[in-house]
Amino acid sequence: MTTDRTKKRPRQPVPSFDEFAQARWSVLYRTAYLLTGDRDAGQDLVQDTLIKAFKRWDQVTRSGVPEAYVRKMMLNEYLDDQRRRGRRALKDRLLSVREEPTIVPDPTDRLDLWVLLATLAPRERAVLVLRYYEDLTEDQIATVLSLSRGTVKSYASTALRSLRARQASATAEQVREEPR
Amino acid sequence: MTEPLEGELTQLLQERADAAQPPPVPLGMLRREGQAARDRSRRRPVLAAAAAAGILVLGLTAVTSLVSPSSKNTPTDSPRSEQPARPQVPYIHQGLLRVGSDEIPTQADQVLAEAGSVLVTDHYYSQSKGESSRSHALLGGELTPLPILEDAVVSLSQGGNLVAALSHPTPDSTRISVYRFPETDHERHIDLQIPGSCCHPGAVGFLGWDGDDRLFYNVDWLDEPFVWDVLTEGSAPVPVRGAPGPVIQVDLAGAVTVPGQYGEVTERVLGDVDESGVFRERMTIPAAEPTETIRWSPTGDFAAYRGKTAPVIDTVEDGQAGVPLNLGARKYSHFVAFEPDGNALLVTWTRNRHELMRCEPTGDCAPVLELGGVNALDDWAFAEHG
């Protein structure tokens, strides 16, 4: 839950599901796209989230902050899905010796931060999207992801360090390969 | 001051988000699917509660639709809201495996089917009779022999992609092998050390998968259930501690069915088994009346058992006694399987024919298939699940 029950909120008109979906679809879709890195996957993520939100719409509206509630649902859905994918990948490796697919990066992508973002762990990526796109504070991110503030800082710091290291590595490699 | 990378990141995310044109809101689909999810939830509070609590329930094997769910990636309204076609029950009759309209010759007499995977075997292991068993997978419309040892008892996972085989590669050993279905070139196996009962064919009396691809089995002589998370590299089976009895059946939602006095099934205990094998009970559901066998639907919503005068379907959530099935003049023969919506499939007989019947939780039944003469059942084998 993202609600702070210790503070009184001004009473907001309760939107219907249709009103909410119409109004927030674009915003949720864009966040979902940034989380998944893929437009189709992003659309799936929003759809799955809103279907679940419809199912418990009373609960969503009772929270008093439907957008924050649904955003949290979407992040949970995203992280759960990433866990399932990880498990499926593990299953693929079971019982057979398969050659791991070799990812050959496009040289033009080497410095592309978007590509490097895809290499982060799901929680790290979620923290960065919430921090640098949604502009949430560390406390707000901690609430949304049900983590401590310290853990959020740790994820953010690790993610940024990892991106810097990969950027530096890619740059060095590119310099080495460029003809003199 | 913003660090260069952080500034770059902010700009990148904003640009990407701006460039991502949202598709139209599929409002109709969202409402329909949401309503369907809500209805399912109301029908199945037991399952919903279990899922919400992250419960891994132990119990009966699942009935899984043989029809793939509609694609998640379809952006339009219609596909996700379509109802899946009723699953077809694969069965063997007079040397032919019948799956829908396809007929494939086979000598097997056991059918396992899950999520589109069909696996058939011939006899169960019987050391005393010296019979052997072989397993085949239905691949590309043909039955392909599996590299599973003869005399193996097999179990297909809930998702239909893992096969566990119980065999005795030598007279003094018991082996559980796990294969990925249908690519079965490689296996993981574990040789069990069961004091005093290594080569008894009933040393391991049960093999079953839960919805998370964990394998459960009982060592009969020790009357002790074990769980093996086979997907975790290097993992070993661990004893299930704190369970009220041996695991008789395992299902997607996971439920332990507990035998009572003289082997009668009196109740089912819902619970979860954590990674270290500790069972935590969540709920107990009594059978409406003690019975020798009871079958639970894949979601745990319904149970079917042989009542005093007629077979019974019990809708678990209503807390009421079960509903005797209205078979008219037909006699009950045996239960076949549950369909995902709670309908039960069972075989009945009258003076001169057997029929496959579909019975709804209300007790209403209708014939699905005529099976033939009085002795026809000797030649029949149905999919164990689904």
Coordinates of C-alpha atoms in Angstrom, one line a residue, chain B residues 95-301:
Chain B
G95 CA -5.3 -50.5 -29.8
L96 CA -5.9 -46.9 -30.9
L97 CA -4.9 -43.7 -29.1
R98 CA -7.6 -41.2 -29.8
V99 CA -6.9 -37.5 -29.4
G100 CA -9.7 -35.4 -30.9
S101 CA -10.2 -36.8 -34.4
D102 CA -6.7 -38.3 -34.5
E103 CA -6.2 -42.0 -34.1
I104 CA -2.7 -43.5 -33.5
P105 CA -2.0 -47.2 -33.1
T106 CA -0.6 -48.2 -29.7
Q107 CA -0.4 -51.1 -27.4
A108 CA -0.3 -48.9 -24.3
D109 CA -3.0 -48.8 -21.7
Q110 CA -2.3 -45.8 -19.6
V111 CA -2.7 -42.2 -20.8
L112 CA -1.3 -39.1 -19.1
A113 CA -2.0 -35.7 -20.6
E114 CA -1.2 -32.2 -19.4
A115 CA -1.3 -28.9 -21.2
G116 CA -1.0 -30.4 -24.7
S117 CA 1.5 -33.1 -23.7
V118 CA 0.4 -36.6 -24.1
L119 CA 2.3 -39.5 -22.7
V120 CA 1.3 -43.1 -22.8
T121 CA 2.6 -46.2 -21.1
D122 CA 1.7 -49.8 -21.1
H123 CA 1.4 -51.9 -17.9
Y124 CA 2.2 -50.5 -14.5
Y125 CA 5.2 -52.2 -13.0
S126 CA 4.4 -55.6 -11.7
Q127 CA 7.5 -57.5 -10.6
S128 CA 5.5 -60.6 -9.6
K129 CA 4.1 -60.9 -13.1
G130 CA 7.3 -60.0 -14.7
E131 CA 5.6 -57.5 -17.0
S132 CA 7.5 -54.6 -18.4
S133 CA 6.3 -51.2 -19.2
R134 CA 7.3 -48.7 -21.9
S135 CA 6.6 -45.1 -22.3
H136 CA 5.9 -43.1 -25.4
A137 CA 5.3 -39.5 -26.1
L138 CA 2.9 -38.2 -28.7
L139 CA 5.1 -36.0 -30.9
G140 CA 4.2 -34.7 -34.3
G141 CA 1.2 -37.1 -34.5
E142 CA 3.3 -40.1 -33.8
L143 CA 4.1 -42.1 -30.6
T144 CA 7.8 -41.8 -30.0
P145 CA 9.5 -44.2 -27.4
L146 CA 11.0 -42.4 -24.5
P147 CA 14.4 -43.3 -23.1
I148 CA 12.8 -44.3 -19.8
L149 CA 13.8 -47.5 -18.2
E150 CA 11.3 -50.3 -18.6
D151 CA 9.2 -51.1 -15.6
A152 CA 9.0 -47.4 -14.7
V153 CA 6.0 -45.7 -13.2
V154 CA 5.8 -42.3 -14.7
S155 CA 4.2 -39.0 -13.7
L156 CA 3.7 -35.9 -16.0
S157 CA 4.1 -32.5 -14.4
Q158 CA 1.3 -30.0 -14.2
G159 CA 2.7 -28.0 -17.0
G160 CA 3.2 -31.1 -19.1
N161 CA 6.9 -30.5 -19.6
L162 CA 8.6 -32.6 -17.0
V163 CA 8.3 -36.4 -16.6
A164 CA 9.3 -38.2 -13.5
A165 CA 9.9 -41.9 -13.8
L166 CA 10.3 -44.4 -10.9
S167 CA 12.3 -47.5 -11.7
H168 CA 14.6 -50.1 -10.3
P169 CA 17.7 -50.2 -12.5
T170 CA 19.1 -52.9 -10.4
P171 CA 17.4 -55.3 -8.0
D172 CA 18.6 -53.4 -5.0
S173 CA 18.1 -49.8 -6.0
T174 CA 15.2 -47.4 -6.6
R175 CA 15.7 -44.6 -8.9
I176 CA 13.7 -41.5 -9.7
S177 CA 14.6 -39.9 -13.0
V178 CA 13.3 -36.6 -14.3
Y179 CA 13.2 -35.8 -18.0
R180 CA 12.2 -32.7 -19.8
F181 CA 9.3 -33.5 -22.0
P182 CA 9.4 -34.0 -24.9
E183 CA 13.2 -33.5 -25.3
T184 CA 14.2 -36.5 -23.3
D185 CA 17.8 -36.9 -24.2
H186 CA 19.0 -35.8 -20.8
E187 CA 17.9 -36.6 -17.4
R188 CA 18.5 -35.9 -13.8
H189 CA 18.1 -38.7 -11.5
I190 CA 18.4 -39.6 -7.9
D191 CA 19.0 -43.1 -6.4
L192 CA 17.1 -43.6 -3.2
Q193 CA 18.5 -45.4 -0.3
I194 CA 15.4 -47.0 1.4
P195 CA 16.5 -49.3 4.1
G196 CA 14.9 -52.7 3.9
S197 CA 12.7 -51.9 1.0
C198 CA 15.0 -50.9 -1.8
C199 CA 13.7 -53.3 -4.4
H200 CA 10.1 -53.6 -3.3
P201 CA 8.0 -52.3 -6.1
G202 CA 5.9 -50.3 -3.7
A203 CA 8.8 -48.7 -2.0
V204 CA 7.9 -45.4 -3.5
G205 CA 4.1 -45.4 -3.8
F206 CA 3.4 -42.0 -5.2
L207 CA 4.9 -39.6 -7.6
G208 CA 3.3 -36.2 -8.2
W209 CA 4.1 -32.7 -9.3
D210 CA 2.9 -29.5 -7.8
G211 CA 2.1 -26.3 -9.7
D212 CA 5.7 -25.1 -9.2
D213 CA 7.3 -28.1 -10.7
R214 CA 8.3 -29.6 -7.5
L215 CA 8.2 -33.4 -7.3
F216 CA 6.5 -35.1 -4.3
Y217 CA 6.8 -38.7 -3.4
N218 CA 6.2 -41.0 -0.5
V219 CA 8.4 -43.7 0.8
D220 CA 5.7 -46.1 1.7
W221 CA 7.5 -48.2 4.3
L222 CA 8.6 -45.1 6.1
D223 CA 5.2 -43.5 5.4
E224 CA 7.1 -40.3 4.9
P225 CA 6.5 -37.8 2.1
F226 CA 9.5 -36.1 0.4
V227 CA 9.7 -33.0 -1.9
W228 CA 12.3 -32.4 -4.5
D229 CA 12.8 -29.0 -6.2
V230 CA 14.3 -30.6 -9.3
L231 CA 14.7 -27.3 -11.1
T232 CA 17.3 -26.1 -8.6
E233 CA 20.7 -27.3 -9.6
G234 CA 22.3 -29.5 -7.0
S235 CA 19.1 -29.8 -4.9
A236 CA 18.2 -33.0 -3.2
P237 CA 14.9 -34.3 -1.9
V238 CA 14.0 -33.2 1.6
P239 CA 11.5 -34.9 3.9
V240 CA 8.2 -33.1 4.3
R241 CA 7.9 -32.4 8.0
G242 CA 4.7 -31.7 9.9
A243 CA 2.4 -33.1 7.2
P244 CA -0.7 -34.8 8.7
G245 CA -0.1 -37.9 6.6
P246 CA 1.5 -39.1 3.4
V247 CA 0.8 -37.1 0.3
I248 CA -1.7 -39.0 -1.6
Q249 CA -2.3 -36.4 -4.3
V250 CA -0.8 -33.2 -5.4
D251 CA -2.4 -30.5 -7.4
L252 CA -1.8 -27.1 -8.8
A253 CA -3.1 -25.4 -5.8
G254 CA -1.5 -28.1 -3.7
A255 CA -3.4 -30.1 -1.1
V256 CA -2.6 -33.0 1.0
T257 CA -5.4 -35.6 1.1
V258 CA -5.3 -37.5 4.3
P259 CA -6.4 -41.1 4.7
G260 CA -8.4 -41.8 7.8
Q261 CA -9.2 -45.0 9.6
Y262 CA -8.9 -48.2 7.5
G263 CA -7.6 -46.2 4.6
E264 CA -10.8 -44.2 4.1
V265 CA -10.3 -40.6 3.0
T266 CA -11.9 -38.3 5.5
E267 CA -10.4 -34.9 4.8
R268 CA -8.1 -32.8 2.8
V269 CA -5.6 -30.5 4.4
L270 CA -4.5 -27.4 2.6
G271 CA -1.1 -26.2 3.4
D272 CA 2.2 -25.0 2.0
V273 CA 5.5 -26.7 2.0
D274 CA 8.5 -24.3 2.2
E275 CA 11.9 -24.8 0.7
S276 CA 13.2 -26.7 3.7
G277 CA 10.2 -29.1 3.6
V278 CA 8.2 -27.8 6.5
F279 CA 4.5 -28.2 6.0
R280 CA 2.2 -25.5 7.4
E281 CA -1.5 -26.3 7.6
R282 CA -3.8 -23.6 6.5
M283 CA -7.2 -25.2 6.2
T284 CA -8.9 -28.6 6.5
I285 CA -11.8 -29.6 4.4
P286 CA -13.7 -32.7 5.5
A287 CA -15.1 -35.0 2.9
A288 CA -18.9 -35.1 3.2
E289 CA -18.7 -38.7 4.1
P290 CA -15.7 -41.0 4.4
T291 CA -14.9 -42.7 1.2
E292 CA -12.2 -45.0 -0.2
T293 CA -11.2 -42.7 -2.9
I294 CA -11.8 -39.0 -3.5
R295 CA -10.7 -36.9 -6.4
W296 CA -10.3 -33.1 -6.1
S297 CA -10.7 -30.8 -9.0
P298 CA -7.5 -29.0 -10.1
T299 CA -8.4 -25.9 -8.3
G300 CA -9.6 -27.6 -5.2
D301 CA -13.1 -26.3 -5.7

